[in-house]
Coordinates of C-alpha atoms in Angstrom, one line a residue:
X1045 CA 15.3 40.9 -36.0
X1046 CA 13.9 38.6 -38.2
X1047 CA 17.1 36.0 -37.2
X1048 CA 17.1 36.5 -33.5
X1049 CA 13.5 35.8 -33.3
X1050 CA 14.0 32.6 -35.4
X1051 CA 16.4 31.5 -33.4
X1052 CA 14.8 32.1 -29.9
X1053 CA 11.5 30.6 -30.8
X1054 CA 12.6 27.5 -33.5
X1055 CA 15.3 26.9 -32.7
X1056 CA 15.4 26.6 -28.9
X1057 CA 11.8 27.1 -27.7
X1058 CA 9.9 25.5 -30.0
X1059 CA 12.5 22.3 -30.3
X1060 CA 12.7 22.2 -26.9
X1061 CA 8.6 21.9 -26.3
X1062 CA 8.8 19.7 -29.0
X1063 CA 11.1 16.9 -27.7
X1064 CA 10.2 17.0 -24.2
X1065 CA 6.4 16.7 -25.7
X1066 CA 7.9 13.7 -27.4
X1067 CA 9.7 12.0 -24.3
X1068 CA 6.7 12.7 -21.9
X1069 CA 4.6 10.4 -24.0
X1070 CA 7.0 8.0 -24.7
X1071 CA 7.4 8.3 -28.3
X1072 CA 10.8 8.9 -28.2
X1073 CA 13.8 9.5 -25.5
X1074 CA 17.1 11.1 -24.5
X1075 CA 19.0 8.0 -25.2
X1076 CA 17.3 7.9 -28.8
X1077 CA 18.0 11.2 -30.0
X1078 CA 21.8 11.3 -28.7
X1079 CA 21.8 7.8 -30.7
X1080 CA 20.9 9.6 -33.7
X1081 CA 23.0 12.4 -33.3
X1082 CA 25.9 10.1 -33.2
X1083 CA 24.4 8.1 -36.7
X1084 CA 24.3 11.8 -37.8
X1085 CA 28.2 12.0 -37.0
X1086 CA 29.5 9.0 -38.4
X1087 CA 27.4 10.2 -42.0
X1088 CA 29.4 13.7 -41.6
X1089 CA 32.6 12.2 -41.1
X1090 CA 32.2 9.3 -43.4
X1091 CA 31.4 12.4 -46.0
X1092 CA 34.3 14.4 -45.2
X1093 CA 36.8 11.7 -45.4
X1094 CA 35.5 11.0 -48.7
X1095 CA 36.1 14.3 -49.5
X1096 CA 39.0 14.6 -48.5
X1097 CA 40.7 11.8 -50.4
X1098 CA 39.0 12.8 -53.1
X1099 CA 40.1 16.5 -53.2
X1100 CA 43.7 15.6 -51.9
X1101 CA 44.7 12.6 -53.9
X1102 CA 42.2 12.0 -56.7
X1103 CA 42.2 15.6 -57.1
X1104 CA 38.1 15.4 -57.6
X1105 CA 36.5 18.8 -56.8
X1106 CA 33.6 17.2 -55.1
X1107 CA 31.7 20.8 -54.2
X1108 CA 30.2 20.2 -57.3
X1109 CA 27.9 17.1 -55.9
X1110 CA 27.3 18.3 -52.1
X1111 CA 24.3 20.8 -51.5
X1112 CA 25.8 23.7 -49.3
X1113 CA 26.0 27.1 -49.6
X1114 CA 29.2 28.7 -51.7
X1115 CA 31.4 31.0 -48.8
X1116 CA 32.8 34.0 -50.6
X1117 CA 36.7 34.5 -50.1
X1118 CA 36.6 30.7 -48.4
X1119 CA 40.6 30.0 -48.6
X1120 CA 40.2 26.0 -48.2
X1121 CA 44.1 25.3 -48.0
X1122 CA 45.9 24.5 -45.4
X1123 CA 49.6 22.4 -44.9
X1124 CA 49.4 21.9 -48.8
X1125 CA 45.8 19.5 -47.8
X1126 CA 42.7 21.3 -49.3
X1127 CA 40.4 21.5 -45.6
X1128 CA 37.5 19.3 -45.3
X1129 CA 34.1 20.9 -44.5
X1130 CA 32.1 17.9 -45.6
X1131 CA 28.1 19.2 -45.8
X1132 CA 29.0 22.1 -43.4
X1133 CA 29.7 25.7 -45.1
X1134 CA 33.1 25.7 -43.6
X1135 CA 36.1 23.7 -42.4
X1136 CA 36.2 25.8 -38.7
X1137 CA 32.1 25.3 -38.2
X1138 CA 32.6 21.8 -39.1
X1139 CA 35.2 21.9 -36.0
X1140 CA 32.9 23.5 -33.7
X1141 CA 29.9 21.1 -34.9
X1142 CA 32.1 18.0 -33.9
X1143 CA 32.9 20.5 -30.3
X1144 CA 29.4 20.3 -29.4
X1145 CA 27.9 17.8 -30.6
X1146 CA 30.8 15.2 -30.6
X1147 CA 30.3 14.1 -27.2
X1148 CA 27.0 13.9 -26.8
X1149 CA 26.5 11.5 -30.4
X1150 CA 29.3 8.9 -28.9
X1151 CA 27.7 8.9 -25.6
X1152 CA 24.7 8.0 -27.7
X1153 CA 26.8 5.1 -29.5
X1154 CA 28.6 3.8 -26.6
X1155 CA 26.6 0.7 -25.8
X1156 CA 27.1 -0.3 -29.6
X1157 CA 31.3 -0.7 -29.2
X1158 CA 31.9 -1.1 -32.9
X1159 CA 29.7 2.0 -34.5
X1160 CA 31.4 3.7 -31.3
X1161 CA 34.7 2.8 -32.6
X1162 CA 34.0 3.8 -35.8
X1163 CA 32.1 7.4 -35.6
X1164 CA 35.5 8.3 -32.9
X1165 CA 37.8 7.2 -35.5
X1166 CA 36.1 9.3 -38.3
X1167 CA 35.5 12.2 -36.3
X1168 CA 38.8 12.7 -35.0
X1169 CA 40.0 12.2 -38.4
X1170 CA 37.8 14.4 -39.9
X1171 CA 38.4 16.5 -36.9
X1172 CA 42.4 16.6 -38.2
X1173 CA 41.3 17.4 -41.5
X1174 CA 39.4 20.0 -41.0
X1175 CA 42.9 22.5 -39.9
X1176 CA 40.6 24.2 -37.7
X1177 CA 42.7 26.6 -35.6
X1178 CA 40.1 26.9 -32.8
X1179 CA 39.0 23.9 -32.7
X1180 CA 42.7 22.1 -31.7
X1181 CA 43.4 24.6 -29.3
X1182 CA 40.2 23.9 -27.5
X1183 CA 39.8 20.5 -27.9
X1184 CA 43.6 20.6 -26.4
X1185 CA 42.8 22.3 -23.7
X1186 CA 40.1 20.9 -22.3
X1187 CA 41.7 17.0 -23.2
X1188 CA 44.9 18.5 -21.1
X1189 CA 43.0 19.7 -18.4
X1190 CA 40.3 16.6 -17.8
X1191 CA 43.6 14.6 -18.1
X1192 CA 45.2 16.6 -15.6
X1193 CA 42.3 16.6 -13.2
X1194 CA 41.9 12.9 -13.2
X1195 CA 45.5 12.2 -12.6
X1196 CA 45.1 14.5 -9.6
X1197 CA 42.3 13.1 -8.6
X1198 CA 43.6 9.3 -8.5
X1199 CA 46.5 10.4 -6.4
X1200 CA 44.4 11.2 -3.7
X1201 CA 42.6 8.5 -4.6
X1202 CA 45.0 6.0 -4.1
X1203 CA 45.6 3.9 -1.0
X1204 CA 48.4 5.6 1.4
X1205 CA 50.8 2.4 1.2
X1206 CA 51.1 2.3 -2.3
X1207 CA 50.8 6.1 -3.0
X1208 CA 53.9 6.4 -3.7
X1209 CA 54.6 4.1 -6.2
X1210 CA 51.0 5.2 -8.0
X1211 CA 53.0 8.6 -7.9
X1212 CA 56.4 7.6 -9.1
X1213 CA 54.6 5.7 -11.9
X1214 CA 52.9 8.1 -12.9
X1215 CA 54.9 10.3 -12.9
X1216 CA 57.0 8.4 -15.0
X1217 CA 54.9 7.8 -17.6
X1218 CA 53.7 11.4 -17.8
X1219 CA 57.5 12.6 -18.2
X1220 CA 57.7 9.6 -21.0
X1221 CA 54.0 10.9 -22.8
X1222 CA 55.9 15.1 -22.7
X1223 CA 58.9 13.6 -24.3
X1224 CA 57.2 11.6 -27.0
X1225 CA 54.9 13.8 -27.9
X1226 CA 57.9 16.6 -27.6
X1227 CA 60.0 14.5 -29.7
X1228 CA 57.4 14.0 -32.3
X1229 CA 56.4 17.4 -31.7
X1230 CA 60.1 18.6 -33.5
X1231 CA 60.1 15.7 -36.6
X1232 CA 56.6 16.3 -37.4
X1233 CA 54.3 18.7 -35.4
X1234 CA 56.9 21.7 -36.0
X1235 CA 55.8 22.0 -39.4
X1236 CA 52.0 21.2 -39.6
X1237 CA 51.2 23.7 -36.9
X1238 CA 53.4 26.1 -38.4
X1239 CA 51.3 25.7 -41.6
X1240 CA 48.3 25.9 -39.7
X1241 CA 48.2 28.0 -36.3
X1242 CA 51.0 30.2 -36.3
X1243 CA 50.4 31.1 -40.2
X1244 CA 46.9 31.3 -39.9
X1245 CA 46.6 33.1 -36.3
X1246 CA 49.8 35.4 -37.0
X1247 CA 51.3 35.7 -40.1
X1248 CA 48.0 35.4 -42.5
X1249 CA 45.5 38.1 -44.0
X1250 CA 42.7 36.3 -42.1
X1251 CA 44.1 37.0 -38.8
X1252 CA 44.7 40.7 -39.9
X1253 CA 41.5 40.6 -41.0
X1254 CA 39.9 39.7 -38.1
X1255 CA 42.0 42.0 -35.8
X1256 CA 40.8 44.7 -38.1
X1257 CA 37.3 44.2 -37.5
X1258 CA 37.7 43.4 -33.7
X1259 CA 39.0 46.8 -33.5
X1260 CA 36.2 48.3 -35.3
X1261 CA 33.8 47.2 -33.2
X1262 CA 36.0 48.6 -30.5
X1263 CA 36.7 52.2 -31.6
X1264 CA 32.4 52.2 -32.2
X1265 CA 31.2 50.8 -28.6
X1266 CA 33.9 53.4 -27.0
X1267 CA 32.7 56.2 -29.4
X1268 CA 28.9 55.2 -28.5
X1269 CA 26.6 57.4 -26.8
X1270 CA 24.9 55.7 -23.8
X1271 CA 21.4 55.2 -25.7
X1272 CA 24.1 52.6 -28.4
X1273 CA 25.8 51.4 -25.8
X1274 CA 23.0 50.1 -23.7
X1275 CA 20.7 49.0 -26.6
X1276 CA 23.2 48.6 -29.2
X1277 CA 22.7 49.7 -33.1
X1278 CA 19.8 47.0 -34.0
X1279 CA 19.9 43.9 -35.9
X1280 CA 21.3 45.8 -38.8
X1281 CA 23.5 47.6 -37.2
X1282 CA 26.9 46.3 -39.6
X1283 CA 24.6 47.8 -42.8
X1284 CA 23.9 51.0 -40.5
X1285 CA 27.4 52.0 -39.9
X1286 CA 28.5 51.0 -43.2
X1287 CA 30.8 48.6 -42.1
X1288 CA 32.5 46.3 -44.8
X1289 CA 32.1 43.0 -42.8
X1290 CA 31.0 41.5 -39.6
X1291 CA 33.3 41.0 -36.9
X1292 CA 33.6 37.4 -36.6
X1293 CA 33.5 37.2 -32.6
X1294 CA 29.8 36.1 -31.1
X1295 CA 30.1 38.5 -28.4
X1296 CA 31.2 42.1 -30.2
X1297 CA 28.1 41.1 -32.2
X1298 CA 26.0 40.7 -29.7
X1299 CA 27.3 44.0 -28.3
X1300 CA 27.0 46.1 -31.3
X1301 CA 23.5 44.8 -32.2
X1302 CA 21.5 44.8 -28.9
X1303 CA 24.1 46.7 -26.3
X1304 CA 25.4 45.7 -22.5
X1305 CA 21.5 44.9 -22.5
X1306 CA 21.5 42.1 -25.1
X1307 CA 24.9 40.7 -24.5
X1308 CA 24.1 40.5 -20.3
X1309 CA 20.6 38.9 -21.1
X1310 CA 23.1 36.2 -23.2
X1311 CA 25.3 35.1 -20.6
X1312 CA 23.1 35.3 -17.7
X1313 CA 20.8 33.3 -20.3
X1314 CA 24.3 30.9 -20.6
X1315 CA 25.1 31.1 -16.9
X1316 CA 21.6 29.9 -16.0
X1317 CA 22.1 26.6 -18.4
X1318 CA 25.8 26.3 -16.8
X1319 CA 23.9 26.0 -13.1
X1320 CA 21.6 23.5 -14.9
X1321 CA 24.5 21.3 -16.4
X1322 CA 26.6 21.3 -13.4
X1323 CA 23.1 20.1 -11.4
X1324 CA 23.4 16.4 -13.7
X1325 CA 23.5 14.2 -11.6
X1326 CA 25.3 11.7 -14.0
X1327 CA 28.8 12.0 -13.9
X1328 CA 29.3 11.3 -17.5
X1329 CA 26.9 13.4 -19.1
X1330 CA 27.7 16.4 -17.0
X1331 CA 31.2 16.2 -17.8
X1332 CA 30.3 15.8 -21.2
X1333 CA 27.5 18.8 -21.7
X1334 CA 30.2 21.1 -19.5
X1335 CA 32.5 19.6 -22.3
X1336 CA 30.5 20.6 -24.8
X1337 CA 29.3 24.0 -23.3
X1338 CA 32.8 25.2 -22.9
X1339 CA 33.7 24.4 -26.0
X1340 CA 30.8 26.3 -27.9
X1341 CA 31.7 29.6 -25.4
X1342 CA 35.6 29.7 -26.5
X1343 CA 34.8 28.7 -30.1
X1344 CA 32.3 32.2 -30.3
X1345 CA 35.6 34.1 -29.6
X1346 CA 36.0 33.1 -33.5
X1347 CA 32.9 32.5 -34.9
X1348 CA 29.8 34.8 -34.6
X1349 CA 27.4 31.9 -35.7
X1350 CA 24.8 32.3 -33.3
X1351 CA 22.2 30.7 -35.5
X1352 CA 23.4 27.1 -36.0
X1353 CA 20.9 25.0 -34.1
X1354 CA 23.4 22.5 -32.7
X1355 CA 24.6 25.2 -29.6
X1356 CA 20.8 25.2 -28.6
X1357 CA 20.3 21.3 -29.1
X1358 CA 23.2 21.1 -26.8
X1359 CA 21.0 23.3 -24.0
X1360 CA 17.8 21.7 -24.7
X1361 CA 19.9 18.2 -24.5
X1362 CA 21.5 19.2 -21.2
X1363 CA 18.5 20.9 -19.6
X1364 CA 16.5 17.5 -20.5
X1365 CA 19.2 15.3 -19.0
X1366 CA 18.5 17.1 -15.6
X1367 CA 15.1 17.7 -15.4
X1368 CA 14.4 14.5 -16.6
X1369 CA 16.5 11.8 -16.1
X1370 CA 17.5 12.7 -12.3
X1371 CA 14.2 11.0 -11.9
X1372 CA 15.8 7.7 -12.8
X1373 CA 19.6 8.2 -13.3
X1374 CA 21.4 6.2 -15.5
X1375 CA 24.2 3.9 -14.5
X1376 CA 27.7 5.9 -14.7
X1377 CA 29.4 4.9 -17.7
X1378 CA 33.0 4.7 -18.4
X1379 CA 33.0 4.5 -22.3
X1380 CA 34.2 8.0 -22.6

């Protein structure tokens, strides 16, 4: 109880009153703090690349100088390369930070092209490094699909006369970018996502592990009476029914601890902030926020992490960039 109460009131309420507070008098604004969030990037990645060479080559076991919190049964290995997690507890939650709050820091850095340059080159480094499962397939998919829309979108665009040629061309290039990246795909990729993915999501102990848990969860909501399944089994509901671990998926969590109840209240809580993000008026920052929002949904399929403070930062952020700067919207940017 103790954690969901924290959460709600510091970590979203209270943060939120806080920085609007601070941008209604002028002390600080939206441009400022996604500024600093993307200073805060660069100093994560600049971290974790340092860590990584030093783990990887120099074979220095740098733990012993960063301040975080040890993670029992943490396997850090991964394509023989020991996974970054720089000053986050692990290398996945270090994916999903960069998820959420990736876009919104280098919209912050994007008038300022060579700490721009530099924070995107870390990150995605960093991002690499960090063999996170999750975070490659989503930040695939949505880089597939925003590609895929804007390529749609530019052959409509496109003046009739010369439409198709545009189309031909790209075309063209599109069948040349599936056969490069095919081709590279069967020298190089083959083996580093077998390593990674298919060892880690199929063949490993962590993905049994996590299936076992999933079903847990599972076999108890169906065996629940309808008193449980409304209201759930309480905060402590994993201690309660004895169960060995957590299930690592955000939503059975929120299931087994507060019911149908709980986890509706949560998405209609997330569908009300999805109506707010789609409402920006700023092209750029709404793509980016439904970016980031999308992102933070898919990665809880994995994670059960409700507590990290960057998913509400993202809400507050988004829910500030409507309310307030619709009042005098920015000029469209193209940076990203």
């Amino acid at each position: 109880m103790v954690a969901y109460s924290f959460v709600i009131l510091a970590n979203y309420y209270m943060l939120r009153n806080i920085i609007t507070d601070q941008i209604v008098k002028k002390e600080i604004s939206f441009e400022r703090i996604t500024y600093l969030l993307g200073i805060g990037l660069l100093i994560t990645s600049i971290l974790g690349l340092i860590e990584f060479v030093a783990k990887n080559i120099y074979f220095i076991d740098v733990d012993q100088y960063i301040p975080r919190v040890a993670v029992e049964g943490y396997k850090p290995f991964a394509s023989g390369f020991i996974r970054i997690r720089s000053v986050i507890i692990e290398s996945g939650h270090l994916a999903f930070y960069y998820e959420i709050l990736g876009p919104i820091g280098l919209y912050g850095l994007r008038k300022n092209r060579k700490l721009f340059v530099l924070t995107l080159i870390t990150m995605l480094f960093c991002f690499i490094f960090s063999f996170s499962t999750a975070g490659w397939v989503i930040a695939g998919g949505i880089s597939a699909i925003i590609l895929i829309g804007r390529t749609i979108r530019k052959l409509f665009q496109i003046n009739r006369k010369i439409k198709i040629v545009r189309a031909i061309s790209i075309a063209t290039f599109s069948i040349l970018i599936v056969t490069a990246s095919f081709s590279l795909y069967k020298t190089v990729g083959s083996q580093i996502i077998e390593a990674t993915v298919y060892n880690k999501v199929i063949a490993s102990g962590s993905a049994n592990d996590r299936s076992e848990r999933a079903v847990q969860v599972v076999e108890t909501i169906n065996n629940a009476d309808a008193l449980h399944l409304i209201f759930g089994y309480g905060p402590a509901a994993y201690d309660s029914l004895r169960y060995d671990a957590a299930a690592l998926v955000l939503y059975f969590t929120f299931l087994l601890e507060s019911g149908a109840l709980g986890l509706s209240l949560f998405l209609l809580f997330i569908l009300f902030n999805f109506i707010d993000i789609i409402s920006i008026k700023d092209k750029t920052l709404r793509t980016i926020f439904l970016c980031s929002l999308v992102a933070a949904l898919v990665h809880f399929v994995s994670i059960s992490n409700y507590w990290y403070p960057w998913f509400w930062v993202l809400l507050i952020l988004s829910q500030i960039a409507k309310s307030k700067l619709d009042e005098a919207p920015l000029k469209e940017t193209t940076t990203l």
